[in-house]
Short mmCIF file of C-alpha atoms in Angstrom, two decimals:
data_model
loop_
_atom_site.label_atom_id
_atom_site.label_comp_id
_atom_site.label_asym_id
_atom_site.label_seq_id
_atom_site.Cartn_x
_atom_site.Cartn_y
_atom_site.Cartn_z
CA MET Y 1 5.32 -3.46 15.65
CA ILE Y 2 3.15 -2.93 17.94
CA VAL Y 3 1.55 0.46 17.76
CA SER Y 4 0.30 2.46 20.76
CA LYS Y 5 -0.51 6.16 21.46
CA ARG Y 6 -0.78 7.80 25.22
CA LYS Y 7 -4.48 7.63 26.42
CA PRO Y 8 -6.52 10.89 26.42
CA LEU Y 9 -4.97 12.52 29.93
CA LYS Y 10 -8.78 13.27 31.29
CA GLU Y 11 -8.60 9.53 31.29
CA LEU Y 12 -5.11 9.16 33.41
CA GLU Y 13 -6.41 11.85 35.35
CA ASN Y 14 -9.31 9.64 37.06
CA LEU Y 15 -7.16 6.44 36.89
CA ILE Y 16 -3.87 8.30 38.82
CA ARG Y 17 -6.60 9.98 41.32
CA ASN Y 18 -6.49 7.86 44.12
CA TYR Y 19 -2.04 7.73 43.83
CA GLU Y 20 -0.20 10.30 44.96
CA SER Y 21 3.73 9.02 43.73
CA PHE Y 22 4.65 7.06 40.81
CA PHE Y 23 7.35 4.59 39.47
CA LEU Y 24 7.10 5.20 35.15
CA VAL Y 25 8.04 2.28 32.73
CA GLY Y 26 8.90 2.62 29.11
CA CYS Y 27 9.49 0.60 26.23
CA ALA Y 28 12.54 0.53 23.80
CA GLU Y 29 10.56 -1.17 21.04
CA CYS Y 30 8.11 -0.58 19.45
CA ALA Y 31 6.59 2.37 22.17
CA THR Y 32 9.78 4.13 20.95
CA LEU Y 33 8.92 4.21 17.72
CA CYS Y 34 5.71 5.18 18.17
CA GLY Y 35 7.22 8.04 20.63
CA SER Y 36 4.63 6.61 23.29
CA GLY Y 37 7.37 5.12 25.77
CA ASP Y 38 10.42 6.79 24.90
CA ASP Y 39 12.49 8.85 27.12
CA GLU Y 40 10.37 12.06 25.93
CA ALA Y 41 6.76 10.56 26.20
CA LEU Y 42 8.24 9.23 29.79
CA LEU Y 43 9.84 13.05 30.65
CA SER Y 44 6.45 14.84 29.54
CA ILE Y 45 4.20 12.66 31.84
CA LYS Y 46 6.83 13.00 34.33
CA GLU Y 47 6.12 16.72 33.92
CA TRP Y 48 2.79 16.48 34.43
CA ILE Y 49 2.76 14.46 37.04
CA THR Y 50 4.84 16.89 38.84
CA LYS Y 51 3.05 20.25 38.11
CA SER Y 52 -0.18 18.53 39.55
CA GLY Y 53 1.74 18.10 43.08
CA LYS Y 54 2.35 14.16 43.09
CA THR Y 55 5.91 13.19 42.97
CA VAL Y 56 7.38 10.80 40.23
CA THR Y 57 10.30 8.41 42.09
CA GLY Y 58 12.13 7.26 39.16
CA TRP Y 59 11.84 5.92 35.86
CA PHE Y 60 13.09 2.70 33.66
CA THR Y 61 13.11 1.95 29.67
CA PRO Y 62 13.99 -2.14 29.59
CA LYS Y 63 15.45 -2.94 25.54
CA VAL Y 64 12.42 -5.29 25.11
CA GLY Y 65 9.28 -4.16 27.85
CA CYS Y 66 7.40 -7.56 26.58
CA GLN Y 67 10.40 -9.67 27.58
CA ILE Y 68 9.19 -10.87 31.26
CA LEU Y 69 12.54 -12.38 32.20
CA GLY Y 70 14.96 -9.94 30.81
CA THR Y 71 13.17 -7.08 31.74
CA LYS Y 72 12.62 -8.27 35.93
CA ARG Y 73 16.21 -8.51 35.65
CA GLN Y 74 17.43 -5.03 33.81
CA ILE Y 75 14.71 -3.75 36.66
CA ASN Y 76 15.99 -5.15 39.93
CA GLN Y 77 18.56 -2.15 40.00
CA TYR Y 78 15.56 0.39 40.41
CA LYS Y 79 14.13 -1.77 43.53
CA GLU Y 80 14.24 1.59 45.93
CA SER Y 81 12.62 4.24 44.05
CA LEU Y 82 9.98 0.95 43.06
CA ASN Y 83 9.13 0.47 47.07
CA GLN Y 84 8.93 4.84 47.08
CA ALA Y 85 6.00 4.89 44.79
CA GLN Y 86 2.70 4.15 45.37
CA CYS Y 87 1.74 3.17 42.16
CA ILE Y 88 3.47 1.62 38.62
CA LEU Y 89 2.51 3.76 34.95
CA VAL Y 90 3.79 1.83 31.51
CA LEU Y 91 3.99 3.64 29.32
CA SER Y 92 4.62 0.76 26.61
CA CYS Y 93 2.23 -1.40 24.50
CA GLY Y 94 -0.64 -3.77 27.01
CA ALA Y 95 1.66 -6.79 26.50
CA GLY Y 96 4.91 -4.36 27.89
CA ALA Y 97 2.41 -3.45 30.89
CA GLN Y 98 1.65 -6.48 31.65
CA THR Y 99 5.05 -7.97 32.07
CA ILE Y 100 5.17 -5.24 34.99
CA THR Y 101 1.74 -6.14 36.54
CA GLU Y 102 3.09 -10.13 36.52
CA LEU Y 103 6.64 -9.04 38.24
CA PHE Y 104 4.83 -6.44 41.02
CA GLU Y 105 1.97 -8.06 41.88
CA ASP Y 106 1.42 -5.81 45.40
CA LYS Y 107 1.32 -2.46 43.56
CA PRO Y 108 -1.10 -1.00 40.98
CA VAL Y 109 -0.04 -0.71 37.50
CA ILE Y 110 -1.51 1.61 35.48
CA PRO Y 111 -1.04 1.84 31.63
CA VAL Y 112 -0.44 5.15 30.07
CA ASN Y 113 -1.35 3.93 26.30
CA ASP Y 114 -3.39 2.60 24.45
CA THR Y 115 -2.28 -0.26 22.18
CA LEU Y 116 -4.21 -0.02 18.93
CA PHE Y 117 -2.90 -2.23 16.16
CA ILE Y 118 0.01 -4.33 14.46
CA GLY Y 119 1.62 -2.31 12.05
CA ASN Y 120 3.40 -0.73 9.64
CA MET Y 121 5.39 2.82 9.84
CA ARG Y 122 5.37 4.50 6.67
CA ARG Y 123 7.11 7.90 7.55
CA PHE Y 124 8.37 8.99 10.55
CA ARG Y 125 5.30 7.86 13.57
CA GLU Y 126 2.94 7.35 11.05
CA PHE Y 127 1.16 4.22 10.69
CA GLU Y 128 -0.93 2.05 9.46
CA GLU Y 129 -2.71 -1.61 10.25
CA ARG Y 130 -1.46 -4.29 8.27
CA CYS Y 131 -2.04 -7.66 10.59
CA ARG Y 132 -4.47 -8.90 12.60
CA ALA Y 133 -3.02 -11.73 13.55
CA CYS Y 134 -6.25 -14.01 12.42
CA GLY Y 135 -3.17 -17.13 12.70
CA GLU Y 136 -3.64 -18.15 9.36
CA CYS Y 137 -2.15 -16.18 6.73
CA LEU Y 138 -3.67 -15.74 3.76
CA LEU Y 139 -1.62 -12.77 1.91
CA GLY Y 140 -0.97 -15.51 -0.13
CA ILE Y 141 -3.02 -15.31 -2.56
CA THR Y 142 -3.55 -11.50 -2.52
CA ASN Y 143 -0.27 -10.03 -0.78
CA ILE Y 144 -2.37 -7.45 0.58
CA CYS Y 145 -4.50 -8.45 4.25
CA VAL Y 146 -7.53 -8.14 3.02
CA ILE Y 147 -8.29 -9.87 6.55
CA THR Y 148 -7.27 -6.65 8.08
CA LEU Y 149 -7.76 -3.89 5.33
CA CYS Y 150 -10.96 -4.95 4.45
CA PRO Y 151 -13.54 -3.95 7.34
CA LYS Y 152 -15.27 -6.34 6.60
CA SER Y 153 -12.85 -9.20 6.00
CA MET Y 154 -14.55 -10.33 2.67
CA LEU Y 155 -12.59 -13.35 1.02
CA ASN Y 156 -14.00 -13.59 -2.18
CA GLY Y 157 -14.28 -9.96 -3.85
CA PRO Y 158 -15.50 -6.54 -3.30
CA CYS Y 159 -18.85 -6.19 -0.85
CA GLY Y 160 -21.52 -3.69 -2.60
CA GLY Y 161 -20.83 -1.09 -0.93
CA TYR Y 162 -18.09 0.58 -2.39
CA LYS Y 163 -18.17 3.89 -4.05
CA ASN Y 164 -16.13 5.00 -7.38
CA GLY Y 165 -13.48 2.42 -5.69
CA LYS Y 166 -13.92 3.84 -1.79
CA CYS Y 167 -14.25 1.64 0.63
CA GLU Y 168 -18.31 1.88 2.21
CA VAL Y 169 -16.45 2.83 5.70
CA ASN Y 170 -14.02 4.97 5.02
CA PRO Y 171 -14.09 7.21 1.74
CA GLU Y 172 -11.08 8.06 2.13
CA LEU Y 173 -9.14 5.14 1.21
CA ARG Y 174 -9.36 2.54 -1.98
CA CYS Y 175 -11.18 -0.21 -1.45
CA VAL Y 176 -9.21 -2.76 -0.85
CA TRP Y 177 -10.42 -5.38 -2.82
CA ILE Y 178 -10.17 -2.99 -5.81
CA VAL Y 179 -6.44 -3.10 -5.29
CA ALA Y 180 -6.24 -6.98 -4.11
CA TYR Y 181 -8.06 -6.93 -7.42
CA GLU Y 182 -5.78 -5.13 -9.94
CA ILE Y 183 -2.81 -7.27 -8.31
CA LEU Y 184 -4.48 -10.11 -9.18
CA GLU Y 185 -5.45 -8.84 -13.00
CA LYS Y 186 -1.71 -7.77 -13.64
CA ARG Y 187 -0.74 -11.15 -12.28
CA LYS Y 188 -3.32 -13.07 -14.75
CA LEU Y 189 -4.26 -14.97 -11.52
CA LEU Y 190 -8.09 -13.19 -11.66
CA GLU Y 191 -9.94 -16.55 -12.95
CA LYS Y 192 -7.70 -19.06 -11.26
CA PHE Y 193 -8.62 -16.59 -8.02
CA TYR Y 194 -12.24 -16.90 -9.02
CA GLU Y 195 -11.70 -20.76 -9.89
CA ASN Y 196 -12.84 -21.28 -6.07
CA LEU Y 197 -14.98 -19.54 -3.72
CA HIS Y 198 -12.26 -18.71 -0.57
CA GLY Y 199 -13.35 -19.74 3.13
CA PRO Y 200 -15.42 -19.92 5.20
CA LYS Y 201 -12.45 -18.62 7.02
CA ASP Y 202 -11.37 -20.77 10.21
CA TRP Y 203 -11.48 -18.21 12.88
CA SER Y 204 -10.81 -21.03 16.01
CA LYS Y 205 -7.04 -20.28 14.62
CA SER Y 206 -7.64 -16.77 16.33
CA ASN Y 207 -9.23 -17.40 19.54
CA SER Y 208 -7.40 -16.37 22.38
CA PRO Y 209 -5.69 -16.47 24.46
CA ARG Y 210 -3.02 -18.01 22.94
CA ALA Y 211 0.65 -19.05 22.97
CA LEU Y 212 3.25 -20.81 21.61
CA ARG Y 213 5.98 -22.44 22.39
CA ILE Y 214 8.56 -23.74 20.06
CA GLU Y 215 10.45 -26.95 20.88
CA GLY Y 216 13.71 -28.08 18.80
CA LYS Y 217 13.39 -28.34 14.99
CA ASP Y 218 10.58 -29.21 12.58
CA MET K 1 -48.91 -19.01 -8.50
CA ASN K 2 -45.99 -17.91 -5.42
CA PHE K 3 -43.37 -15.64 -6.43
CA LYS K 4 -40.69 -18.50 -7.22
CA GLU K 5 -43.29 -19.72 -10.12
CA LYS K 6 -43.75 -16.62 -11.40
CA LEU K 7 -40.28 -15.55 -12.02
CA ASN K 8 -39.54 -19.15 -13.84
CA LYS K 9 -42.54 -19.38 -15.79
CA GLY K 10 -41.22 -15.54 -16.81
CA LYS K 11 -43.73 -12.94 -15.50
CA PHE K 12 -43.08 -9.58 -14.60
CA VAL K 13 -43.35 -10.06 -11.28
CA VAL K 14 -43.25 -6.86 -9.10
CA THR K 15 -41.51 -6.63 -5.75
CA VAL K 16 -41.07 -3.83 -2.91
CA GLU K 17 -38.75 -3.30 -0.31
CA ILE K 18 -40.60 -2.43 3.58
CA THR K 19 -38.60 -2.01 6.04
CA PRO K 20 -39.94 -2.87 9.52
CA PRO K 21 -40.12 -0.27 12.03
CA ARG K 22 -38.39 1.21 14.27
CA GLY K 23 -39.77 0.35 17.76
CA PRO K 24 -41.71 -2.76 19.07
CA ASP K 25 -45.38 -1.70 17.70
CA PRO K 26 -45.92 -3.25 14.48
CA LEU K 27 -49.56 -1.72 13.86
CA LYS K 28 -48.32 0.39 10.80
CA LEU K 29 -46.50 -2.38 9.63
CA ILE K 30 -49.44 -4.41 8.72
CA GLU K 31 -51.42 -1.90 8.09
CA LYS K 32 -49.02 -1.69 5.02
CA ILE K 33 -48.81 -5.20 4.07
CA LYS K 34 -52.78 -5.08 3.86
CA GLU K 35 -52.59 -2.35 1.22
CA LEU K 36 -49.39 -3.80 -0.29
CA ARG K 37 -51.47 -7.53 -0.44
CA ASN K 38 -52.87 -6.80 -3.86
CA LEU K 39 -50.45 -4.83 -5.41
CA VAL K 40 -46.95 -6.64 -5.62
CA ASP K 41 -45.98 -10.11 -6.24
CA ALA K 42 -43.86 -10.50 -2.92
CA VAL K 43 -42.26 -7.92 -0.88
CA ASN K 44 -38.56 -7.80 0.89
CA PHE K 45 -38.10 -6.96 4.70
CA THR K 46 -35.08 -5.38 5.44
CA ASP K 47 -32.57 -6.21 7.60
CA ASN K 48 -31.38 -3.37 9.54
CA PRO K 49 -30.96 -1.20 6.75
CA SER K 50 -28.11 1.00 6.82
CA ALA K 51 -27.16 -0.38 9.75
CA LYS K 52 -29.95 1.43 11.47
CA LEU K 53 -31.53 -0.67 14.25
CA ARG K 54 -35.41 -1.78 13.18
CA MET K 55 -37.62 -5.19 13.71
CA CYS K 56 -36.19 -8.08 12.51
CA SER K 57 -36.76 -9.22 9.21
CA MET K 58 -38.06 -12.36 10.18
CA ALA K 59 -40.90 -11.59 12.15
CA ALA K 60 -41.79 -8.54 9.24
CA CYS K 61 -41.83 -11.88 7.06
CA LYS K 62 -44.02 -13.72 9.23
CA LEU K 63 -46.85 -10.54 9.69
CA SER K 64 -46.54 -10.81 6.48
CA LEU K 65 -47.11 -14.75 5.66
CA ASP K 66 -50.10 -14.43 7.89
CA LEU K 67 -51.60 -11.32 6.04
CA GLY K 68 -51.18 -13.43 2.46
CA LEU K 69 -48.34 -11.53 1.32
CA GLU K 70 -45.86 -13.51 -0.11
CA PRO K 71 -42.15 -12.48 1.13
CA VAL K 72 -38.81 -12.13 0.64
CA LEU K 73 -36.56 -12.41 4.14
CA GLN K 74 -33.24 -10.10 3.54
CA ILE K 75 -30.14 -11.47 5.60
CA THR K 76 -27.00 -10.26 5.78
CA CYS K 77 -24.01 -11.16 7.16
CA ARG K 78 -22.90 -7.95 9.41
CA ASP K 79 -24.82 -8.79 12.76
CA ARG K 80 -24.88 -12.85 12.81
CA ASN K 81 -22.17 -15.25 12.50
CA ARG K 82 -22.62 -18.67 11.04
CA ILE K 83 -24.11 -20.68 13.93
CA ALA K 84 -26.79 -17.34 14.41
CA ILE K 85 -27.05 -17.30 10.64
CA GLN K 86 -28.52 -20.56 10.04
CA SER K 87 -29.87 -20.76 13.04
CA ASP K 88 -32.19 -17.81 12.09
CA LEU K 89 -32.28 -19.86 8.64
CA LEU K 90 -34.43 -23.09 10.00
CA GLY K 91 -36.14 -21.18 12.49
CA ALA K 92 -37.33 -18.56 8.89
CA HIS K 93 -38.00 -22.00 7.22
CA ALA K 94 -40.28 -23.83 10.34
CA LEU K 95 -42.19 -20.21 10.43
CA GLY K 96 -42.49 -20.78 6.86
CA ILE K 97 -40.55 -18.21 4.51
CA ARG K 98 -39.24 -19.92 1.66
CA ASN K 99 -38.16 -16.75 -0.23
CA LEU K 100 -34.61 -15.51 1.12
CA LEU K 101 -32.45 -12.07 -0.44
CA LEU K 102 -28.86 -12.70 1.05
CA MET K 103 -26.08 -10.55 1.22
CA THR K 104 -23.30 -9.20 3.35
CA GLY K 105 -24.12 -6.04 4.60
CA ASP K 106 -23.88 -2.38 5.32
CA HIS K 107 -20.94 -1.83 8.03
CA PRO K 108 -22.08 -0.36 11.37
CA ILE K 109 -20.45 1.84 10.97
CA VAL K 110 -22.65 3.85 8.65
CA GLY K 111 -25.67 2.96 11.13
CA ASP K 112 -27.00 4.59 14.47
CA HIS K 113 -24.86 2.04 16.17
CA LYS K 114 -21.37 2.97 15.56
CA GLU K 115 -20.01 0.98 18.63
CA ALA K 116 -21.60 -2.25 17.95
CA LYS K 117 -18.77 -5.18 16.62
CA ALA K 118 -18.88 -5.78 13.06
CA VAL K 119 -19.81 -9.94 12.54
CA TYR K 120 -18.90 -11.14 9.43
CA ASP K 121 -17.69 -14.18 9.95
CA ILE K 122 -18.82 -14.95 6.69
CA ASP K 123 -19.83 -12.71 3.61
CA SER K 124 -22.82 -13.19 0.95
CA SER K 125 -20.83 -15.93 -1.56
CA ILE K 126 -20.47 -18.11 1.59
CA LEU K 127 -24.15 -17.37 2.96
CA ILE K 128 -25.41 -18.86 -0.74
CA LYS K 129 -23.32 -21.62 -0.74
CA VAL K 130 -24.66 -21.91 3.25
CA VAL K 131 -28.13 -21.80 2.03
CA LYS K 132 -28.01 -24.31 -1.04
CA GLY K 133 -26.41 -26.19 1.67
CA LEU K 134 -29.58 -26.95 3.72
CA ASN K 135 -31.62 -27.01 0.80
CA GLU K 136 -29.57 -29.91 0.63
CA GLY K 137 -29.89 -31.29 3.74
CA ILE K 138 -26.42 -30.20 5.19
CA ASP K 139 -24.56 -27.07 7.53
CA ILE K 140 -21.52 -25.61 6.56
CA ASN K 141 -19.50 -28.16 7.56
CA GLY K 142 -21.21 -30.52 6.07
CA ASN K 143 -23.25 -32.14 8.69
CA LYS K 144 -26.39 -33.95 7.82
CA LEU K 145 -29.24 -32.19 9.14
CA ASN K 146 -33.07 -33.62 9.66
CA GLY K 147 -34.26 -32.65 6.34
CA LYS K 148 -34.01 -30.74 3.88
CA THR K 149 -35.19 -26.53 3.23
CA GLU K 150 -36.55 -25.44 0.25
CA PHE K 151 -35.90 -22.04 -0.40
CA PHE K 152 -35.95 -20.13 -3.10
CA PHE K 153 -32.49 -17.60 -2.34
CA GLY K 154 -31.72 -14.38 -4.40
CA ALA K 155 -28.83 -11.74 -4.19
CA VAL K 156 -28.01 -8.59 -4.77
CA VAL K 157 -25.99 -7.38 -7.83
CA ASN K 158 -25.08 -3.21 -9.02
CA PRO K 159 -25.21 -2.91 -12.29
CA SER K 160 -24.08 0.74 -11.41
CA ALA K 161 -21.08 0.26 -9.49
CA ILE K 162 -17.58 1.83 -10.54
CA PRO K 163 -15.36 0.21 -10.93
CA LEU K 164 -17.87 -2.33 -12.55
CA MET K 165 -15.89 -5.12 -13.23
CA PRO K 166 -14.95 -6.29 -9.37
CA GLN K 167 -18.75 -6.13 -9.02
CA LEU K 168 -19.64 -8.60 -11.99
CA LYS K 169 -17.13 -11.17 -10.68
CA ARG K 170 -18.79 -10.82 -7.80
CA PHE K 171 -22.33 -11.73 -9.34
CA GLU K 172 -20.89 -14.46 -11.33
CA GLN K 173 -19.40 -15.99 -8.09
CA LYS K 174 -23.12 -15.77 -6.48
CA LEU K 175 -24.23 -17.49 -9.47
CA LYS K 176 -21.86 -19.89 -9.92
CA MET K 177 -22.35 -20.91 -5.95
CA GLY K 178 -26.49 -21.08 -6.79
CA ALA K 179 -28.21 -17.77 -6.40
CA GLU K 180 -31.97 -18.06 -8.62
CA PHE K 181 -32.82 -14.86 -8.68
CA PHE K 182 -30.59 -11.35 -8.90
CA GLN K 183 -32.60 -8.29 -6.82
CA THR K 184 -30.51 -5.02 -8.06
CA GLN K 185 -29.26 -1.90 -6.84
CA MET K 186 -31.54 0.98 -7.33
CA ILE K 187 -31.20 1.51 -11.15
CA PHE K 188 -30.93 5.00 -12.52
CA ASP K 189 -28.71 4.88 -16.24
CA ILE K 190 -31.21 2.57 -18.43
CA GLU K 191 -27.84 2.38 -20.52
CA LYS K 192 -25.36 0.74 -18.03
CA PHE K 193 -28.83 -1.14 -16.87
CA GLU K 194 -29.02 -2.41 -20.55
CA SER K 195 -25.53 -3.22 -21.06
CA PHE K 196 -25.05 -4.91 -18.07
CA ILE K 197 -28.07 -7.24 -19.15
CA ASP K 198 -26.49 -7.70 -22.75
CA TYR K 199 -23.76 -9.38 -19.97
CA THR K 200 -25.94 -11.33 -18.62
CA LYS K 201 -26.93 -13.18 -21.49
CA MET K 202 -24.25 -15.30 -21.41
CA PHE K 203 -25.56 -17.26 -18.54
CA ASP K 204 -28.31 -19.62 -19.10
CA SER K 205 -32.53 -18.49 -17.82
CA ILE K 206 -31.07 -15.64 -15.40
CA LYS K 207 -34.06 -13.70 -13.17
CA ILE K 208 -33.09 -10.59 -12.60
CA ILE K 209 -35.03 -7.53 -11.05
CA ALA K 210 -34.40 -4.26 -11.39
CA GLY K 211 -34.16 -1.46 -8.64
CA ILE K 212 -36.50 1.18 -9.32
CA VAL K 213 -36.49 4.74 -6.58
CA ILE K 214 -39.41 7.22 -6.90
CA ILE K 215 -37.18 10.44 -6.18
CA LYS K 216 -39.39 12.36 -4.35
CA SER K 217 -37.41 15.04 -2.97
CA ARG K 218 -33.69 16.97 -3.61
CA LYS K 219 -33.30 15.99 -0.34
CA MET K 220 -33.73 12.71 -0.83
CA LEU K 221 -31.65 11.86 -3.89
CA ASN K 222 -28.72 13.68 -1.87
CA TYR K 223 -29.31 10.97 1.25
CA LEU K 224 -29.37 8.62 -1.85
CA ALA K 225 -26.27 9.34 -3.05
CA ASN K 226 -24.02 10.48 -0.13
CA LYS K 227 -25.85 8.21 2.23
CA VAL K 228 -26.63 4.81 1.21
CA SER K 229 -23.61 2.70 0.71
CA GLY K 230 -22.95 1.38 -3.29
CA VAL K 231 -25.73 4.06 -4.24
CA ILE K 232 -24.43 6.07 -7.78
CA VAL K 233 -26.68 8.38 -8.79
CA PRO K 234 -24.92 10.47 -11.88
CA ASP K 235 -23.74 13.58 -12.23
CA TRP K 236 -26.42 14.20 -14.78
CA LEU K 237 -29.30 13.44 -12.57
CA VAL K 238 -28.70 15.56 -9.44
CA ASP K 239 -28.07 18.49 -11.99
CA LYS K 240 -31.28 18.20 -13.66
CA ILE K 241 -32.62 17.42 -10.20
CA LYS K 242 -31.24 21.11 -9.43
CA ARG K 243 -32.59 23.05 -11.97
CA PHE K 244 -36.12 22.41 -10.44
CA SER K 245 -37.22 25.15 -8.55
CA LYS K 246 -40.56 23.49 -6.87
CA ASP K 247 -41.11 20.50 -4.55
CA GLU K 248 -43.37 19.34 -6.07
CA ASP K 249 -42.00 19.40 -9.72
CA ILE K 250 -39.30 17.20 -8.51
CA GLU K 251 -42.28 14.77 -7.05
CA LYS K 252 -43.68 14.75 -10.76
CA PHE K 253 -40.44 14.75 -12.32
CA GLY K 254 -39.75 11.50 -9.55
CA PHE K 255 -42.86 9.47 -11.16
CA GLU K 256 -41.93 10.43 -15.08
CA PHE K 257 -38.45 9.15 -14.80
CA ALA K 258 -39.66 5.74 -12.52
CA VAL K 259 -42.31 5.38 -14.91
CA GLU K 260 -39.92 5.83 -17.86
CA LEU K 261 -37.24 3.45 -16.92
CA ILE K 262 -39.57 0.47 -16.31
CA GLN K 263 -41.73 1.23 -19.36
CA LYS K 264 -38.69 0.56 -21.64
CA ILE K 265 -37.56 -2.29 -19.31
CA ARG K 266 -40.91 -3.65 -20.26
CA GLN K 267 -40.57 -3.13 -23.88
CA LYS K 268 -37.07 -4.35 -24.61
CA ALA K 269 -37.96 -7.43 -22.54
CA LEU K 270 -34.60 -6.33 -19.95
CA CYS K 271 -34.96 -8.78 -17.30
CA SER K 272 -37.94 -10.47 -14.83
CA GLY K 273 -39.44 -7.65 -12.64
CA ILE K 274 -38.69 -4.22 -10.70
CA HIS K 275 -38.35 -3.69 -7.40
CA ILE K 276 -39.28 -0.52 -5.71
CA MET K 277 -37.02 0.51 -2.98
CA ALA K 278 -36.33 3.04 -0.67
CA THR K 279 -40.50 4.30 -0.62
CA ARG K 280 -41.96 4.77 2.46
CA ASN K 281 -45.17 5.88 1.44
CA ILE K 282 -47.89 3.27 0.36
CA GLU K 283 -49.62 5.50 -1.72
CA ASP K 284 -46.44 6.08 -3.40
CA ILE K 285 -46.27 3.10 -4.87
CA LYS K 286 -49.75 2.71 -5.00
CA ASN K 287 -49.31 5.80 -8.18
CA LEU K 288 -46.60 4.62 -10.00
CA LEU K 289 -48.35 0.58 -10.47
CA SER K 290 -51.27 2.15 -11.50
CA LEU K 291 -48.93 4.71 -14.00
CA ILE K 292 -47.31 1.66 -15.60
CA LYS K 293 -50.75 -0.06 -16.02
CA ASN K 294 -51.80 2.28 -18.71
#
């Protein structure tokens, strides 16, 4: 999922300074799981706005905030309260926020959240980054993503920075290459892994902006 | 004889690591180079070590070259993509720089520009392969260049890494990619170093230069142990330093410790030379070298 987190209120305060009335948009997908775009998050932002003497004209949670046409159909019924608002606040990831910017070209749209990463939820609202969408999945080699989990995206084993098996960048974490090494060893794939040099990685596969249109079957 | 010839002919070499200045003024650096000129076989200039901003290694190398002291250009993958690295290497070659030490590089987060974008387009093993290619007249994509470089290129290894095996696998990989010499991370444990050397005997004519540090104070040792990536200071050494009450006793011990390490390395002919690291003061290098002459 796309993991997002509400911006610091100080930053939001600055962003909404020039507006008096707001319409709020959440998201029933990832942002709901993250608690950054669910009903509770919407209500807490609503309360914060009204406390400062400003108005919330209405709110709405699309089923899938990053679905442009689906969200357009759903949001139509809120036309009136949308018209009353000077500004739309979006509580989703950056993709969801841009659905709204595309649908309302004449109204300022402000993201309430910062989009952090693609990750997994371990326990309730405990998230870990797992994928950097590099466009060329290498998980088949080590089964854990060294592109994402190694801060240097090393392809050929650990750097020289680890101490007692802990990462140079975050000493709380095990060096992911030490973990990958153990996986390769357990599977008796170590010698095979070191037969060839891996990379250099083709970073052109993650040149932005990317788009995909699937037509028919392969 | 140049650095490469000395290593290849089996002379015991002495190299020293110098960090370029933090600013545009090269005067102190020039003084250091002049003092080191007749003391050591080559000087490594670090590439923004610990990800802290310094004058570039290439400029320091050129100054050193002009003053008659053979430089080793240290180059990391942290700040430059494959285009910039190759371009810098071609430029360095045009300036007359021949010796390289190739590494991945400390992450920006440990340095003084934590907000910087970490590049790491390639890693040190790939970089070694790239330099081997340049020496054959081709770039990373196999495209022909207008000539061949003549780099003498080394890599780094940490014989004290914990766990050790993943580090040794990288070492073997670097060797396979063509690394011509190795400068090690700081050595504190002669036994660990000896067992590393025993292991390297399965490879032919390998050139290893042992990283040596002169412990000057408790603060310095703590800094190395806690702040410098990859440096493993054994607990017994930390405990030993704790027992000294006076700074001058620590410094005296620091010199004796370094001398003893070097003497053991020489007596047992463990490796091809020593690399004096993390020393700011040229007087200390002079003292150490005069002590090992006796």
